[in-house]
C-alpha positions as YAML, in Angstrom:
chain: A
units: angstrom
residues:
- id: 1
  name: UNK
  ca: [19.48, -18.74, 19.05]
- id: 2
  name: UNK
  ca: [19.22, -20.42, 15.67]
- id: 3
  name: UNK
  ca: [20.65, -19.41, 12.34]
- id: 4
  name: UNK
  ca: [17.89, -18.23, 9.99]
- id: 5
  name: UNK
  ca: [17.71, -20.23, 6.76]
- id: 6
  name: UNK
  ca: [15.28, -18.73, 4.21]
- id: 7
  name: UNK
  ca: [15.02, -22.02, 2.30]
- id: 8
  name: UNK
  ca: [13.59, -23.73, 5.42]
- id: 9
  name: UNK
  ca: [11.17, -20.98, 6.41]
- id: 10
  name: UNK
  ca: [7.53, -22.18, 6.36]
- id: 11
  name: UNK
  ca: [5.32, -19.37, 7.73]
- id: 12
  name: UNK
  ca: [2.09, -21.31, 7.15]
- id: 13
  name: UNK
  ca: [3.02, -24.45, 9.10]
- id: 14
  name: UNK
  ca: [2.24, -25.26, 12.76]
- id: 15
  name: UNK
  ca: [-0.37, -22.49, 12.96]
- id: 16
  name: UNK
  ca: [-2.50, -21.59, 15.98]
- id: 17
  name: UNK
  ca: [-5.93, -23.24, 16.09]
- id: 18
  name: UNK
  ca: [-8.74, -20.81, 15.30]
- id: 19
  name: UNK
  ca: [-12.31, -20.90, 16.50]
- id: 20
  name: UNK
  ca: [-15.30, -19.11, 15.05]
- id: 21
  name: UNK
  ca: [-14.76, -15.38, 14.58]
- id: 22
  name: UNK
  ca: [-17.22, -12.83, 15.94]
- id: 23
  name: UNK
  ca: [-17.74, -9.38, 14.45]
- id: 24
  name: UNK
  ca: [-17.22, -6.61, 17.01]
- id: 25
  name: UNK
  ca: [-17.54, -3.56, 14.78]
- id: 26
  name: UNK
  ca: [-18.00, -3.06, 11.04]
- id: 27
  name: UNK
  ca: [-17.37, 0.00, 8.88]
- id: 28
  name: UNK
  ca: [-17.36, 0.53, 5.09]
- id: 29
  name: UNK
  ca: [-13.56, 0.05, 5.02]
- id: 30
  name: UNK
  ca: [-12.77, -2.51, 7.73]
- id: 31
  name: UNK
  ca: [-14.25, -4.94, 10.25]
- id: 32
  name: UNK
  ca: [-12.96, -5.57, 13.75]
- id: 33
  name: UNK
  ca: [-13.34, -9.25, 14.63]
- id: 34
  name: UNK
  ca: [-12.58, -11.38, 17.68]
- id: 35
  name: UNK
  ca: [-11.18, -14.87, 17.10]
- id: 36
  name: UNK
  ca: [-10.58, -17.52, 19.81]
- id: 37
  name: UNK
  ca: [-7.16, -19.10, 19.31]
- id: 38
  name: UNK
  ca: [-4.93, -21.75, 20.90]
- id: 39
  name: UNK
  ca: [-1.17, -21.95, 20.42]
- id: 40
  name: UNK
  ca: [0.26, -25.14, 18.86]
- id: 41
  name: UNK
  ca: [1.74, -26.24, 22.21]
- id: 42
  name: UNK
  ca: [-1.61, -25.51, 23.97]
- id: 43
  name: UNK
  ca: [0.02, -23.16, 26.52]
- id: 44
  name: UNK
  ca: [-1.67, -19.94, 25.31]
- id: 45
  name: UNK
  ca: [-5.32, -19.41, 24.53]
- id: 46
  name: UNK
  ca: [-7.74, -16.52, 24.38]
- id: 47
  name: UNK
  ca: [-9.70, -14.18, 22.17]
- id: 48
  name: UNK
  ca: [-7.55, -12.17, 19.80]
- id: 49
  name: UNK
  ca: [-8.69, -9.15, 17.80]
- id: 50
  name: UNK
  ca: [-7.87, -8.40, 14.21]
- id: 51
  name: UNK
  ca: [-8.90, -5.87, 11.62]
- id: 52
  name: UNK
  ca: [-10.11, -7.40, 8.38]
- id: 53
  name: UNK
  ca: [-9.93, -5.30, 5.24]
- id: 54
  name: UNK
  ca: [-9.69, -5.71, 1.50]
- id: 55
  name: UNK
  ca: [-6.17, -5.50, 0.11]
- id: 56
  name: UNK
  ca: [-4.78, -2.10, -0.82]
- id: 57
  name: UNK
  ca: [-2.93, -0.90, -3.90]
- id: 58
  name: UNK
  ca: [-0.54, 1.92, -4.60]
- id: 59
  name: UNK
  ca: [1.19, 3.14, -7.73]
- id: 60
  name: UNK
  ca: [4.61, 4.59, -8.42]
- id: 61
  name: UNK
  ca: [3.62, 6.56, -11.52]
- id: 62
  name: UNK
  ca: [6.55, 7.74, -13.65]
- id: 63
  name: UNK
  ca: [6.47, 10.27, -16.46]
- id: 64
  name: UNK
  ca: [8.59, 9.81, -19.59]
- id: 65
  name: UNK
  ca: [11.16, 12.24, -18.12]
- id: 66
  name: UNK
  ca: [11.50, 10.29, -14.82]
- id: 67
  name: UNK
  ca: [9.25, 12.39, -12.61]
- id: 68
  name: UNK
  ca: [7.06, 10.72, -10.00]
- id: 69
  name: UNK
  ca: [3.41, 11.70, -9.78]
- id: 70
  name: UNK
  ca: [2.64, 12.58, -6.16]
- id: 71
  name: UNK
  ca: [-0.65, 13.45, -4.53]
- id: 72
  name: UNK
  ca: [-1.38, 15.60, -1.50]
- id: 73
  name: UNK
  ca: [-4.55, 15.03, 0.48]
- id: 74
  name: UNK
  ca: [-5.96, 15.61, 3.94]
- id: 75
  name: UNK
  ca: [-5.74, 12.54, 6.17]
- id: 76
  name: UNK
  ca: [-8.24, 12.31, 9.01]
- id: 77
  name: UNK
  ca: [-6.09, 10.03, 11.16]
- id: 78
  name: UNK
  ca: [-3.23, 12.53, 11.46]
- id: 79
  name: UNK
  ca: [-5.42, 15.64, 11.00]
- id: 80
  name: UNK
  ca: [-2.86, 16.80, 8.46]
- id: 81
  name: UNK
  ca: [-2.18, 16.86, 4.75]
- id: 82
  name: UNK
  ca: [0.00, 13.98, 3.54]
- id: 83
  name: UNK
  ca: [2.12, 13.77, 0.42]
- id: 84
  name: UNK
  ca: [1.75, 10.28, -1.07]
- id: 85
  name: UNK
  ca: [1.55, 8.24, -4.23]
- id: 86
  name: UNK
  ca: [-1.86, 7.29, -5.67]
- id: 87
  name: UNK
  ca: [-3.50, 4.34, -3.97]
- id: 88
  name: UNK
  ca: [-6.50, 2.95, -2.18]
- id: 89
  name: UNK
  ca: [-8.63, -0.09, -1.50]
- id: 90
  name: UNK
  ca: [-8.50, -2.87, -4.12]
- id: 91
  name: UNK
  ca: [-12.15, -2.93, -5.12]
- id: 92
  name: UNK
  ca: [-12.03, -3.91, -8.80]
- id: 93
  name: UNK
  ca: [-11.94, -7.41, -10.31]
- id: 94
  name: UNK
  ca: [-8.16, -7.63, -10.01]
- id: 95
  name: UNK
  ca: [-5.34, -5.92, -8.14]
- id: 96
  name: UNK
  ca: [-4.03, -4.46, -11.42]
- id: 97
  name: UNK
  ca: [-7.44, -3.02, -12.36]
- id: 98
  name: UNK
  ca: [-7.66, -1.48, -8.90]
- id: 99
  name: UNK
  ca: [-4.23, 0.14, -9.31]
- id: 100
  name: UNK
  ca: [-5.17, 1.46, -12.75]
- id: 101
  name: UNK
  ca: [-8.41, 2.90, -11.38]
- id: 102
  name: UNK
  ca: [-6.68, 4.61, -8.44]
- id: 103
  name: UNK
  ca: [-4.11, 6.24, -10.72]
- id: 104
  name: UNK
  ca: [-6.80, 7.49, -13.11]
- id: 105
  name: UNK
  ca: [-9.25, 8.65, -10.44]
- id: 106
  name: UNK
  ca: [-6.81, 10.37, -8.08]
- id: 107
  name: UNK
  ca: [-4.41, 11.94, -10.58]
- id: 108
  name: UNK
  ca: [-6.12, 12.04, -13.98]
- id: 109
  name: UNK
  ca: [-3.17, 10.11, -15.44]
- id: 110
  name: UNK
  ca: [-3.16, 6.73, -17.19]
- id: 111
  name: UNK
  ca: [-0.47, 4.37, -18.48]
- id: 112
  name: UNK
  ca: [-0.07, 1.54, -20.96]
- id: 113
  name: UNK
  ca: [3.02, 0.13, -19.17]
- id: 114
  name: UNK
  ca: [2.37, -1.61, -15.86]
- id: 115
  name: UNK
  ca: [4.75, -3.68, -13.76]
- id: 116
  name: UNK
  ca: [3.97, -5.44, -10.48]
- id: 117
  name: UNK
  ca: [6.60, -4.51, -7.91]
- id: 118
  name: UNK
  ca: [5.53, -6.54, -4.87]
- id: 119
  name: UNK
  ca: [3.46, -6.55, -1.71]
- id: 120
  name: UNK
  ca: [3.90, -5.81, 1.98]
- id: 121
  name: UNK
  ca: [1.67, -6.68, 4.91]
- id: 122
  name: UNK
  ca: [0.13, -3.54, 6.35]
- id: 123
  name: UNK
  ca: [0.53, -4.56, 10.00]
- id: 124
  name: UNK
  ca: [0.37, -8.33, 10.56]
- id: 125
  name: UNK
  ca: [0.10, -7.90, 14.33]
- id: 126
  name: UNK
  ca: [-3.60, -7.13, 13.94]
- id: 127
  name: UNK
  ca: [-4.44, -6.70, 10.24]
- id: 128
  name: UNK
  ca: [-5.11, -9.37, 7.61]
- id: 129
  name: UNK
  ca: [-4.48, -7.46, 4.38]
- id: 130
  name: UNK
  ca: [-1.67, -6.75, 1.95]
- id: 131
  name: UNK
  ca: [-0.66, -3.59, 0.12]
- id: 132
  name: UNK
  ca: [0.35, -4.24, -3.50]
- id: 133
  name: UNK
  ca: [2.57, -1.84, -5.42]
- id: 134
  name: UNK
  ca: [2.66, -1.32, -9.17]
- id: 135
  name: UNK
  ca: [4.88, 0.83, -11.34]
- id: 136
  name: UNK
  ca: [3.12, 2.73, -14.12]
- id: 137
  name: UNK
  ca: [5.63, 4.03, -16.67]
- id: 138
  name: UNK
  ca: [5.26, 6.82, -19.22]
- id: 139
  name: UNK
  ca: [2.05, 8.09, -17.68]
- id: 140
  name: UNK
  ca: [0.04, 10.64, -19.62]
- id: 141
  name: UNK
  ca: [-3.07, 12.71, -18.86]
- id: 142
  name: UNK
  ca: [-6.53, 11.27, -19.42]
- id: 143
  name: UNK
  ca: [-8.68, 13.75, -21.37]
- id: 144
  name: UNK
  ca: [-11.27, 13.87, -18.58]
- id: 145
  name: UNK
  ca: [-8.79, 14.55, -15.76]
- id: 146
  name: UNK
  ca: [-9.36, 13.40, -12.18]
- id: 147
  name: UNK
  ca: [-12.45, 11.47, -11.08]
- id: 148
  name: UNK
  ca: [-12.40, 11.96, -7.31]
- id: 149
  name: UNK
  ca: [-14.68, 10.35, -4.75]
- id: 150
  name: UNK
  ca: [-17.15, 12.77, -3.17]
- id: 151
  name: UNK
  ca: [-15.04, 12.89, 0.02]
- id: 152
  name: UNK
  ca: [-11.68, 13.53, -1.73]
- id: 153
  name: UNK
  ca: [-9.79, 16.73, -2.48]
- id: 154
  name: UNK
  ca: [-6.43, 15.90, -4.05]
- id: 155
  name: UNK
  ca: [-3.66, 18.08, -5.43]
- id: 156
  name: UNK
  ca: [-1.34, 16.45, -7.98]
- id: 157
  name: UNK
  ca: [2.39, 17.15, -8.23]
- id: 158
  name: UNK
  ca: [5.44, 15.95, -10.16]
- id: 159
  name: UNK
  ca: [8.78, 15.43, -8.46]
- id: 160
  name: UNK
  ca: [12.06, 14.05, -9.86]
- id: 161
  name: UNK
  ca: [12.55, 10.36, -9.14]
- id: 162
  name: UNK
  ca: [16.23, 10.99, -8.39]
- id: 163
  name: UNK
  ca: [15.24, 13.30, -5.51]
- id: 164
  name: UNK
  ca: [12.64, 11.06, -3.85]
- id: 165
  name: UNK
  ca: [15.15, 9.84, -1.25]
- id: 166
  name: UNK
  ca: [15.59, 13.45, -0.09]
- id: 167
  name: UNK
  ca: [11.92, 13.90, 0.78]
- id: 168
  name: UNK
  ca: [11.86, 10.44, 2.35]
- id: 169
  name: UNK
  ca: [14.81, 11.40, 4.58]
- id: 170
  name: UNK
  ca: [13.13, 14.70, 5.51]
- id: 171
  name: UNK
  ca: [9.97, 12.80, 6.50]
- id: 172
  name: UNK
  ca: [7.92, 14.71, 3.93]
- id: 173
  name: UNK
  ca: [6.91, 11.34, 2.45]
- id: 174
  name: UNK
  ca: [6.02, 9.40, 5.61]
- id: 175
  name: UNK
  ca: [2.98, 7.21, 4.83]
- id: 176
  name: UNK
  ca: [4.23, 3.70, 5.69]
- id: 177
  name: UNK
  ca: [2.87, 2.09, 2.53]
- id: 178
  name: UNK
  ca: [4.49, 4.80, 0.37]
- id: 179
  name: UNK
  ca: [7.85, 4.41, 2.14]
- id: 180
  name: UNK
  ca: [7.58, 0.63, 1.66]
- id: 181
  name: UNK
  ca: [6.75, 1.07, -2.03]
- id: 182
  name: UNK
  ca: [9.86, 3.15, -2.62]
- id: 183
  name: UNK
  ca: [11.87, 0.67, -0.56]
- id: 184
  name: UNK
  ca: [10.79, -2.10, -2.95]
- id: 185
  name: UNK
  ca: [11.51, 0.15, -5.93]
- id: 186
  name: UNK
  ca: [15.03, 1.07, -4.80]
- id: 187
  name: UNK
  ca: [15.81, -2.56, -3.88]
- id: 188
  name: UNK
  ca: [14.93, -3.64, -7.40]
- id: 189
  name: UNK
  ca: [16.26, -0.74, -9.45]
- id: 190
  name: UNK
  ca: [18.73, 1.03, -7.18]
- id: 191
  name: UNK
  ca: [18.71, 4.70, -6.38]
- id: 192
  name: UNK
  ca: [19.43, 6.93, -9.35]
- id: 193
  name: UNK
  ca: [20.99, 10.26, -8.46]
- id: 194
  name: UNK
  ca: [22.07, 12.93, -10.91]
...
């Protein structure tokens, strides 16, 4: 076993050789592709599958009195309602514009104060995309309210930032990208409890 040295870590060196990818199945939100690959030492080869998708965004939206804007929506994968933060597919010209649009559309709130928090890979074992998190501070209501997609029904809530860890621990907030977003937030700013 070697000692890990972050300063020497080069994740994009000595990569596996890739052949031409073939589309296996395409939907409006992702594409399943097969890619022939060979390991650098030539001992492993085969077709490997991956899901290609646009990047995602999510937003930790904070009111002036330190409440977090949360959304609750039905999720088809779990066949359950899920409490989350606003987010979605990054479809605008930039990641920031996508985050701003998701906040506005899903919650009816907007902000003039945006800060990029970071990104996490959704599941690098078989997915190619990243999820980017922004903080929107001092959010306030847009006069026109929510602007939901035709397939969305979303309830909007406020919850104190200093109590978010409680609903994370109780598995009420369980969406992996939401948990990761708050992980990034608490790493940077610490956990404020009153």
